[in-house]
Amino acid sequence: MTFDFCLSNRNHCSRAFYRTMAIMMCLLTTSSAFATAEYQPTAGFDVAWENNYVTQGRDNLDHGGIAWAVANIEQNDLAVYAIVGRADQVNYVEWNLGLEYTLHLTNNIDATVGYQRLEFYGDERCSDNEFFGALTVNGLTWFVPAVNYTYATEAGGYFIELSIHSPWEITQHFTLTPYIVQGFDFQYSSEEHNGANHFQFGLEAEQKLNDSMALSAHISHSIAQGDIKQQASADDIQGSLDQTYAGVHFKLSF
């Protein structure tokens, strides 16, 4: 099940951003140890691949997956990044350029705000601007709850995700993290329905190779809710609306 290119692709990149930048977001939301002093900038380079390009519970490509490359620099809670994605079976290329800043509200609560410019190249040419924010609660024994908000200027709408991650440190270098996400769409991916969009759950695994390198993978399943079902009905899309997909991710930091 896929949707119209510009309708689905001009407004979808927050999920791609948070998926491909998961390691960098983890660094940002747990960097309170550095809050009391200046520190040297850190840089990172990530590559990732997913067998389907799923965001907001929707498959954005007719078929095939997508590969990503991410470069970022961070200093004193300010991060700048560039992301490029290229489909492996269809004509599609995407660029995201942005910056974000982390605010340490308390010892256990971090807020992130940012902006990114999105450019899409394929059978059609699209672009968008997104302003986003996140609120993450750290310090709980088993759970890391978070709220993510994204506003897209082209669509004139916003998307909200409520998530809970539960990291389990199996060994000193290997971590398993089951998670759940509930998404709500307000004229962001579709204009005719506001409310529940999709429910997603999955499992992430990370193996630290050394202090600067890590390899991770995930498998995820997304269940379509009212917003996706309404859009599919309006577009006369047939077949299952649920999505199952997986990916791998390699991180290098220095």
PDB file of C-alpha atoms in Angstrom, residues 7-254:
ATOM      1  CA  LEU A   7       0.907  14.043  -0.626  1.00  0.00           C
ATOM      2  CA  SER A   8       2.812  11.460   1.359  1.00  0.00           C
ATOM      3  CA  ASN A   9       6.406  12.527   0.801  1.00  0.00           C
ATOM      4  CA  ARG A  10       6.311  16.272   1.300  1.00  0.00           C
ATOM      5  CA  ASN A  11       5.070  15.830   4.860  1.00  0.00           C
ATOM      6  CA  HIS A  12       6.607  12.679   6.245  1.00  0.00           C
ATOM      7  CA  CYS A  13      10.228  13.144   7.216  1.00  0.00           C
ATOM      8  CA  SER A  14      10.061  13.398  10.996  1.00  0.00           C
ATOM      9  CA  ARG A  15       9.851   9.597  11.322  1.00  0.00           C
ATOM     10  CA  ALA A  16      12.751   9.143   8.917  1.00  0.00           C
ATOM     11  CA  PHE A  17      14.699  11.732  10.836  1.00  0.00           C
ATOM     12  CA  TYR A  18      14.087  10.144  14.243  1.00  0.00           C
ATOM     13  CA  ARG A  19      14.814   6.667  12.865  1.00  0.00           C
ATOM     14  CA  THR A  20      18.093   7.463  11.113  1.00  0.00           C
ATOM     15  CA  MET A  21      19.198   9.878  13.827  1.00  0.00           C
ATOM     16  CA  ALA A  22      18.274   7.637  16.784  1.00  0.00           C
ATOM     17  CA  ILE A  23      21.820   7.448  18.089  1.00  0.00           C
ATOM     18  CA  MET A  24      22.344  11.195  17.859  1.00  0.00           C
ATOM     19  CA  MET A  25      19.047  11.882  19.657  1.00  0.00           C
ATOM     20  CA  CYS A  26      20.120   9.518  22.410  1.00  0.00           C
ATOM     21  CA  LEU A  27      23.315  11.502  22.826  1.00  0.00           C
ATOM     22  CA  LEU A  28      21.403  14.760  22.915  1.00  0.00           C
ATOM     23  CA  THR A  29      18.847  13.662  25.495  1.00  0.00           C
ATOM     24  CA  THR A  30      21.410  12.125  27.826  1.00  0.00           C
ATOM     25  CA  SER A  31      24.110  14.785  27.622  1.00  0.00           C
ATOM     26  CA  SER A  32      23.357  16.361  31.017  1.00  0.00           C
ATOM     27  CA  ALA A  33      26.784  15.226  32.187  1.00  0.00           C
ATOM     28  CA  PHE A  34      28.249  17.927  29.961  1.00  0.00           C
ATOM     29  CA  ALA A  35      25.884  20.693  31.027  1.00  0.00           C
ATOM     30  CA  THR A  36      28.237  22.194  33.590  1.00  0.00           C
ATOM     31  CA  ALA A  37      31.189  22.865  31.298  1.00  0.00           C
ATOM     32  CA  GLU A  38      32.251  23.589  27.753  1.00  0.00           C
ATOM     33  CA  TYR A  39      33.337  20.556  25.793  1.00  0.00           C
ATOM     34  CA  GLN A  40      34.874  19.796  22.443  1.00  0.00           C
ATOM     35  CA  PRO A  41      32.562  19.319  19.467  1.00  0.00           C
ATOM     36  CA  THR A  42      31.718  15.769  18.495  1.00  0.00           C
ATOM     37  CA  ALA A  43      31.039  14.548  14.980  1.00  0.00           C
ATOM     38  CA  GLY A  44      29.261  11.486  13.728  1.00  0.00           C
ATOM     39  CA  PHE A  45      28.620   9.629  10.513  1.00  0.00           C
ATOM     40  CA  ASP A  46      25.817   7.104  10.157  1.00  0.00           C
ATOM     41  CA  VAL A  47      24.649   4.823   7.359  1.00  0.00           C
ATOM     42  CA  ALA A  48      21.359   2.923   7.416  1.00  0.00           C
ATOM     43  CA  TRP A  49      19.126   0.823   5.185  1.00  0.00           C
ATOM     44  CA  GLU A  50      15.473  -0.190   5.491  1.00  0.00           C
ATOM     45  CA  ASN A  51      13.660  -2.711   3.295  1.00  0.00           C
ATOM     46  CA  ASN A  52      10.625  -0.381   3.082  1.00  0.00           C
ATOM     47  CA  TYR A  53      10.407   3.390   3.523  1.00  0.00           C
ATOM     48  CA  VAL A  54       7.644   3.626   6.144  1.00  0.00           C
ATOM     49  CA  THR A  55       6.800   6.884   7.916  1.00  0.00           C
ATOM     50  CA  GLN A  56       3.581   7.890   9.690  1.00  0.00           C
ATOM     51  CA  GLY A  57       2.421   4.310   9.095  1.00  0.00           C
ATOM     52  CA  ARG A  58       2.631   4.705   5.306  1.00  0.00           C
ATOM     53  CA  ASP A  59       4.893   3.097   2.707  1.00  0.00           C
ATOM     54  CA  ASN A  60       6.247   6.030   0.705  1.00  0.00           C
ATOM     55  CA  LEU A  61       7.685   4.055  -2.228  1.00  0.00           C
ATOM     56  CA  ASP A  62       5.995   1.861  -4.834  1.00  0.00           C
ATOM     57  CA  HIS A  63       8.445  -0.912  -4.059  1.00  0.00           C
ATOM     58  CA  GLY A  64      11.895  -1.490  -2.618  1.00  0.00           C
ATOM     59  CA  GLY A  65      13.754   0.084   0.275  1.00  0.00           C
ATOM     60  CA  ILE A  66      15.944   3.097   0.968  1.00  0.00           C
ATOM     61  CA  ALA A  67      19.527   3.732   2.092  1.00  0.00           C
ATOM     62  CA  TRP A  68      20.542   6.680   4.286  1.00  0.00           C
ATOM     63  CA  ALA A  69      23.730   8.563   5.072  1.00  0.00           C
ATOM     64  CA  VAL A  70      23.840  11.017   7.985  1.00  0.00           C
ATOM     65  CA  ALA A  71      26.530  13.491   9.048  1.00  0.00           C
ATOM     66  CA  ASN A  72      26.224  15.564  12.222  1.00  0.00           C
ATOM     67  CA  ILE A  73      28.253  17.864  14.458  1.00  0.00           C
ATOM     68  CA  GLU A  74      27.304  18.678  18.046  1.00  0.00           C
ATOM     69  CA  GLN A  75      28.670  21.132  20.588  1.00  0.00           C
ATOM     70  CA  ASN A  76      27.159  22.391  23.845  1.00  0.00           C
ATOM     71  CA  ASP A  77      23.728  20.874  23.102  1.00  0.00           C
ATOM     72  CA  LEU A  78      23.531  22.411  19.605  1.00  0.00           C
ATOM     73  CA  ALA A  79      23.616  19.974  16.701  1.00  0.00           C
ATOM     74  CA  VAL A  80      23.612  20.480  12.934  1.00  0.00           C
ATOM     75  CA  TYR A  81      23.055  17.624  10.526  1.00  0.00           C
ATOM     76  CA  ALA A  82      22.665  16.620   6.901  1.00  0.00           C
ATOM     77  CA  ILE A  83      20.790  13.506   5.758  1.00  0.00           C
ATOM     78  CA  VAL A  84      20.596  12.040   2.265  1.00  0.00           C
ATOM     79  CA  GLY A  85      18.406   9.091   1.336  1.00  0.00           C
ATOM     80  CA  ARG A  86      18.273   7.158  -1.927  1.00  0.00           C
ATOM     81  CA  ALA A  87      15.763   4.488  -2.894  1.00  0.00           C
ATOM     82  CA  ASP A  88      17.260   1.217  -4.061  1.00  0.00           C
ATOM     83  CA  GLN A  89      14.633   0.287  -6.689  1.00  0.00           C
ATOM     84  CA  VAL A  90      12.769   3.453  -7.744  1.00  0.00           C
ATOM     85  CA  ASN A  91      13.673   6.994  -8.760  1.00  0.00           C
ATOM     86  CA  TYR A  92      13.741   8.832  -5.437  1.00  0.00           C
ATOM     87  CA  VAL A  93      16.337  10.945  -3.600  1.00  0.00           C
ATOM     88  CA  GLU A  94      15.793  12.976  -0.421  1.00  0.00           C
ATOM     89  CA  TRP A  95      17.853  15.620   1.391  1.00  0.00           C
ATOM     90  CA  ASN A  96      17.264  16.894   4.945  1.00  0.00           C
ATOM     91  CA  LEU A  97      19.327  19.756   6.358  1.00  0.00           C
ATOM     92  CA  GLY A  98      18.688  21.007   9.860  1.00  0.00           C
ATOM     93  CA  LEU A  99      19.707  22.014  13.333  1.00  0.00           C
ATOM     94  CA  GLU A 100      18.422  21.314  16.824  1.00  0.00           C
ATOM     95  CA  TYR A 101      19.057  22.417  20.366  1.00  0.00           C
ATOM     96  CA  THR A 102      18.532  20.497  23.616  1.00  0.00           C
ATOM     97  CA  LEU A 103      17.275  22.165  26.789  1.00  0.00           C
ATOM     98  CA  HIS A 104      17.838  20.389  30.122  1.00  0.00           C
ATOM     99  CA  LEU A 105      14.682  21.364  31.980  1.00  0.00           C
ATOM    100  CA  THR A 106      15.420  19.190  35.027  1.00  0.00           C
ATOM    101  CA  ASN A 107      17.820  16.384  35.863  1.00  0.00           C
ATOM    102  CA  ASN A 108      15.434  13.903  34.248  1.00  0.00           C
ATOM    103  CA  ILE A 109      13.559  15.899  31.593  1.00  0.00           C
ATOM    104  CA  ASP A 110      15.078  17.135  28.341  1.00  0.00           C
ATOM    105  CA  ALA A 111      13.425  19.166  25.594  1.00  0.00           C
ATOM    106  CA  THR A 112      14.676  19.379  22.016  1.00  0.00           C
ATOM    107  CA  VAL A 113      13.651  22.014  19.469  1.00  0.00           C
ATOM    108  CA  GLY A 114      14.763  22.266  15.862  1.00  0.00           C
ATOM    109  CA  TYR A 115      14.203  23.084  12.208  1.00  0.00           C
ATOM    110  CA  GLN A 116      14.892  21.178   9.015  1.00  0.00           C
ATOM    111  CA  ARG A 117      14.625  21.853   5.292  1.00  0.00           C
ATOM    112  CA  LEU A 118      13.381  18.927   3.190  1.00  0.00           C
ATOM    113  CA  GLU A 119      14.044  18.410  -0.518  1.00  0.00           C
ATOM    114  CA  PHE A 120      12.587  15.518  -2.558  1.00  0.00           C
ATOM    115  CA  TYR A 121      13.715  14.436  -6.023  1.00  0.00           C
ATOM    116  CA  GLY A 122      11.851  11.802  -8.024  1.00  0.00           C
ATOM    117  CA  ASP A 123       9.149  11.605 -10.649  1.00  0.00           C
ATOM    118  CA  GLU A 124       7.901  14.799  -8.999  1.00  0.00           C
ATOM    119  CA  ARG A 125       9.861  17.580  -7.272  1.00  0.00           C
ATOM    120  CA  CYS A 126       8.748  18.616  -3.765  1.00  0.00           C
ATOM    121  CA  SER A 127      10.104  20.486  -0.750  1.00  0.00           C
ATOM    122  CA  ASP A 128       8.993  21.463   2.742  1.00  0.00           C
ATOM    123  CA  ASN A 129      10.057  23.097   5.998  1.00  0.00           C
ATOM    124  CA  GLU A 130       9.546  21.435   9.363  1.00  0.00           C
ATOM    125  CA  PHE A 131       9.746  22.752  12.901  1.00  0.00           C
ATOM    126  CA  PHE A 132       9.944  20.019  15.508  1.00  0.00           C
ATOM    127  CA  GLY A 133      10.253  19.457  19.218  1.00  0.00           C
ATOM    128  CA  ALA A 134      10.592  16.553  21.621  1.00  0.00           C
ATOM    129  CA  LEU A 135      10.159  16.058  25.342  1.00  0.00           C
ATOM    130  CA  THR A 136      11.937  13.056  26.883  1.00  0.00           C
ATOM    131  CA  VAL A 137      11.755  11.769  30.454  1.00  0.00           C
ATOM    132  CA  ASN A 138      14.937  10.020  31.601  1.00  0.00           C
ATOM    133  CA  GLY A 139      15.763   8.420  34.931  1.00  0.00           C
ATOM    134  CA  LEU A 140      12.868   5.966  35.168  1.00  0.00           C
ATOM    135  CA  THR A 141      13.863   2.398  35.945  1.00  0.00           C
ATOM    136  CA  TRP A 142      12.533   0.571  32.892  1.00  0.00           C
ATOM    137  CA  PHE A 143      10.876   3.105  30.607  1.00  0.00           C
ATOM    138  CA  VAL A 144      11.809   6.174  28.568  1.00  0.00           C
ATOM    139  CA  PRO A 145       8.591   8.016  27.619  1.00  0.00           C
ATOM    140  CA  ALA A 146       8.720  10.781  25.028  1.00  0.00           C
ATOM    141  CA  VAL A 147       6.499  13.135  23.044  1.00  0.00           C
ATOM    142  CA  ASN A 148       7.501  14.254  19.533  1.00  0.00           C
ATOM    143  CA  TYR A 149       5.854  17.157  17.684  1.00  0.00           C
ATOM    144  CA  THR A 150       6.386  18.157  14.042  1.00  0.00           C
ATOM    145  CA  TYR A 151       4.835  21.076  12.138  1.00  0.00           C
ATOM    146  CA  ALA A 152       5.112  21.209   8.319  1.00  0.00           C
ATOM    147  CA  THR A 153       4.706  24.601   6.649  1.00  0.00           C
ATOM    148  CA  GLU A 154       3.736  23.204   3.228  1.00  0.00           C
ATOM    149  CA  ALA A 155       0.917  21.101   4.656  1.00  0.00           C
ATOM    150  CA  GLY A 156       0.017  23.612   7.354  1.00  0.00           C
ATOM    151  CA  GLY A 157      -0.487  20.749   9.801  1.00  0.00           C
ATOM    152  CA  TYR A 158       1.238  18.933  12.610  1.00  0.00           C
ATOM    153  CA  PHE A 159       1.939  15.377  13.740  1.00  0.00           C
ATOM    154  CA  ILE A 160       2.276  14.124  17.337  1.00  0.00           C
ATOM    155  CA  GLU A 161       3.830  10.866  18.492  1.00  0.00           C
ATOM    156  CA  LEU A 162       3.705   9.416  21.995  1.00  0.00           C
ATOM    157  CA  SER A 163       6.321   6.741  22.552  1.00  0.00           C
ATOM    158  CA  ILE A 164       7.703   4.474  25.249  1.00  0.00           C
ATOM    159  CA  HIS A 165      11.071   2.756  24.881  1.00  0.00           C
ATOM    160  CA  SER A 166      12.317   0.144  27.343  1.00  0.00           C
ATOM    161  CA  PRO A 167      16.083  -0.455  26.990  1.00  0.00           C
ATOM    162  CA  TRP A 168      17.449  -3.721  28.425  1.00  0.00           C
ATOM    163  CA  GLU A 169      21.221  -4.004  28.752  1.00  0.00           C
ATOM    164  CA  ILE A 170      21.804  -7.691  28.053  1.00  0.00           C
ATOM    165  CA  THR A 171      25.576  -7.301  28.261  1.00  0.00           C
ATOM    166  CA  GLN A 172      27.888  -4.323  28.655  1.00  0.00           C
ATOM    167  CA  HIS A 173      27.905  -3.870  24.880  1.00  0.00           C
ATOM    168  CA  PHE A 174      24.550  -5.307  23.736  1.00  0.00           C
ATOM    169  CA  THR A 175      21.143  -3.683  24.327  1.00  0.00           C
ATOM    170  CA  LEU A 176      17.621  -4.738  23.362  1.00  0.00           C
ATOM    171  CA  THR A 177      14.907  -2.065  23.290  1.00  0.00           C
ATOM    172  CA  PRO A 178      11.248  -2.910  22.716  1.00  0.00           C
ATOM    173  CA  TYR A 179       9.086   0.132  22.008  1.00  0.00           C
ATOM    174  CA  ILE A 180       5.563   1.306  21.231  1.00  0.00           C
ATOM    175  CA  VAL A 181       4.437   4.471  19.407  1.00  0.00           C
ATOM    176  CA  GLN A 182       1.023   6.065  19.006  1.00  0.00           C
ATOM    177  CA  GLY A 183       0.740   8.650  16.233  1.00  0.00           C
ATOM    178  CA  PHE A 184      -1.840  11.420  15.768  1.00  0.00           C
ATOM    179  CA  ASP A 185      -2.247  13.372  12.519  1.00  0.00           C
ATOM    180  CA  PHE A 186      -3.676  16.892  12.324  1.00  0.00           C
ATOM    181  CA  GLN A 187      -3.661  17.866   8.620  1.00  0.00           C
ATOM    182  CA  TYR A 188      -0.047  16.769   8.316  1.00  0.00           C
ATOM    183  CA  SER A 189      -0.231  13.648   6.130  1.00  0.00           C
ATOM    184  CA  SER A 190      -3.895  14.024   5.141  1.00  0.00           C
ATOM    185  CA  GLU A 191      -6.377  16.872   5.333  1.00  0.00           C
ATOM    186  CA  GLU A 192      -9.735  15.140   5.757  1.00  0.00           C
ATOM    187  CA  HIS A 193      -9.278  13.439   9.123  1.00  0.00           C
ATOM    188  CA  ASN A 194      -7.753  14.576  12.401  1.00  0.00           C
ATOM    189  CA  GLY A 195      -6.887  12.146  15.148  1.00  0.00           C
ATOM    190  CA  ALA A 196      -5.435   8.668  15.540  1.00  0.00           C
ATOM    191  CA  ASN A 197      -3.117   7.789  12.642  1.00  0.00           C
ATOM    192  CA  HIS A 198      -1.274   4.576  13.516  1.00  0.00           C
ATOM    193  CA  PHE A 199      -0.040   2.402  16.343  1.00  0.00           C
ATOM    194  CA  GLN A 200       3.431   0.921  16.017  1.00  0.00           C
ATOM    195  CA  PHE A 201       5.529  -1.493  18.020  1.00  0.00           C
ATOM    196  CA  GLY A 202       8.915  -3.048  17.454  1.00  0.00           C
ATOM    197  CA  LEU A 203      12.243  -4.215  18.749  1.00  0.00           C
ATOM    198  CA  GLU A 204      15.621  -2.487  18.391  1.00  0.00           C
ATOM    199  CA  ALA A 205      18.984  -4.139  19.051  1.00  0.00           C
ATOM    200  CA  GLU A 206      22.360  -2.406  19.364  1.00  0.00           C
ATOM    201  CA  GLN A 207      25.825  -3.910  19.548  1.00  0.00           C
ATOM    202  CA  LYS A 208      28.647  -1.544  20.523  1.00  0.00           C
ATOM    203  CA  LEU A 209      31.752  -2.550  18.605  1.00  0.00           C
ATOM    204  CA  ASN A 210      34.008  -0.112  20.478  1.00  0.00           C
ATOM    205  CA  ASP A 211      33.839   3.384  21.986  1.00  0.00           C
ATOM    206  CA  SER A 212      33.223   5.013  18.604  1.00  0.00           C
ATOM    207  CA  MET A 213      31.347   2.401  16.548  1.00  0.00           C
ATOM    208  CA  ALA A 214      28.001   0.662  16.968  1.00  0.00           C
ATOM    209  CA  LEU A 215      25.810  -1.581  14.831  1.00  0.00           C
ATOM    210  CA  SER A 216      22.053  -1.700  15.348  1.00  0.00           C
ATOM    211  CA  ALA A 217      18.961  -3.228  13.757  1.00  0.00           C
ATOM    212  CA  HIS A 218      15.200  -3.023  14.182  1.00  0.00           C
ATOM    213  CA  ILE A 219      12.004  -4.764  13.165  1.00  0.00           C
ATOM    214  CA  SER A 220       8.748  -2.815  13.367  1.00  0.00           C
ATOM    215  CA  HIS A 221       5.054  -3.336  12.725  1.00  0.00           C
ATOM    216  CA  SER A 222       2.620  -0.467  12.151  1.00  0.00           C
ATOM    217  CA  ILE A 223      -1.157  -0.837  12.483  1.00  0.00           C
ATOM    218  CA  ALA A 224      -3.269   1.591  10.441  1.00  0.00           C
ATOM    219  CA  GLN A 225      -5.853   3.680  12.274  1.00  0.00           C
ATOM    220  CA  GLY A 226      -8.494   6.225  11.298  1.00  0.00           C
ATOM    221  CA  ASP A 227      -6.349   8.733   9.420  1.00  0.00           C
ATOM    222  CA  ILE A 228      -4.666   6.155   7.189  1.00  0.00           C
ATOM    223  CA  LYS A 229      -7.912   4.263   6.592  1.00  0.00           C
ATOM    224  CA  GLN A 230      -9.750   7.439   5.570  1.00  0.00           C
ATOM    225  CA  GLN A 231      -6.990   8.486   3.182  1.00  0.00           C
ATOM    226  CA  ALA A 232      -6.791   5.012   1.633  1.00  0.00           C
ATOM    227  CA  SER A 233     -10.560   4.975   1.094  1.00  0.00           C
ATOM    228  CA  ALA A 234     -10.507   8.406  -0.546  1.00  0.00           C
ATOM    229  CA  ASP A 235      -7.635   7.370  -2.828  1.00  0.00           C
ATOM    230  CA  ASP A 236      -9.251   3.987  -3.610  1.00  0.00           C
ATOM    231  CA  ILE A 237      -6.220   2.115  -2.273  1.00  0.00           C
ATOM    232  CA  GLN A 238      -6.803  -1.604  -1.874  1.00  0.00           C
ATOM    233  CA  GLY A 239      -5.014  -4.230   0.195  1.00  0.00           C
ATOM    234  CA  SER A 240      -3.607  -4.328   3.691  1.00  0.00           C
ATOM    235  CA  LEU A 241      -2.916  -0.974   5.299  1.00  0.00           C
ATOM    236  CA  ASP A 242      -0.604  -2.363   7.989  1.00  0.00           C
ATOM    237  CA  GLN A 243       3.172  -2.261   7.514  1.00  0.00           C
ATOM    238  CA  THR A 244       5.987  -4.530   8.661  1.00  0.00           C
ATOM    239  CA  TYR A 245       9.547  -3.472   7.933  1.00  0.00           C
ATOM    240  CA  ALA A 246      13.103  -3.785   9.189  1.00  0.00           C
ATOM    241  CA  GLY A 247      16.450  -2.043   8.907  1.00  0.00           C
ATOM    242  CA  VAL A 248      20.105  -1.946   9.889  1.00  0.00           C
ATOM    243  CA  HIS A 249      22.177   1.031  11.056  1.00  0.00           C
ATOM    244  CA  PHE A 250      25.901   1.626  11.514  1.00  0.00           C
ATOM    245  CA  LYS A 251      27.187   4.556  13.603  1.00  0.00           C
ATOM    246  CA  LEU A 252      30.644   6.085  13.740  1.00  0.00           C
ATOM    247  CA  SER A 253      31.417   8.917  16.171  1.00  0.00           C
ATOM    248  CA  PHE A 254      34.636  10.812  16.776  1.00  0.00           C
TER     249      PHE A 254
END
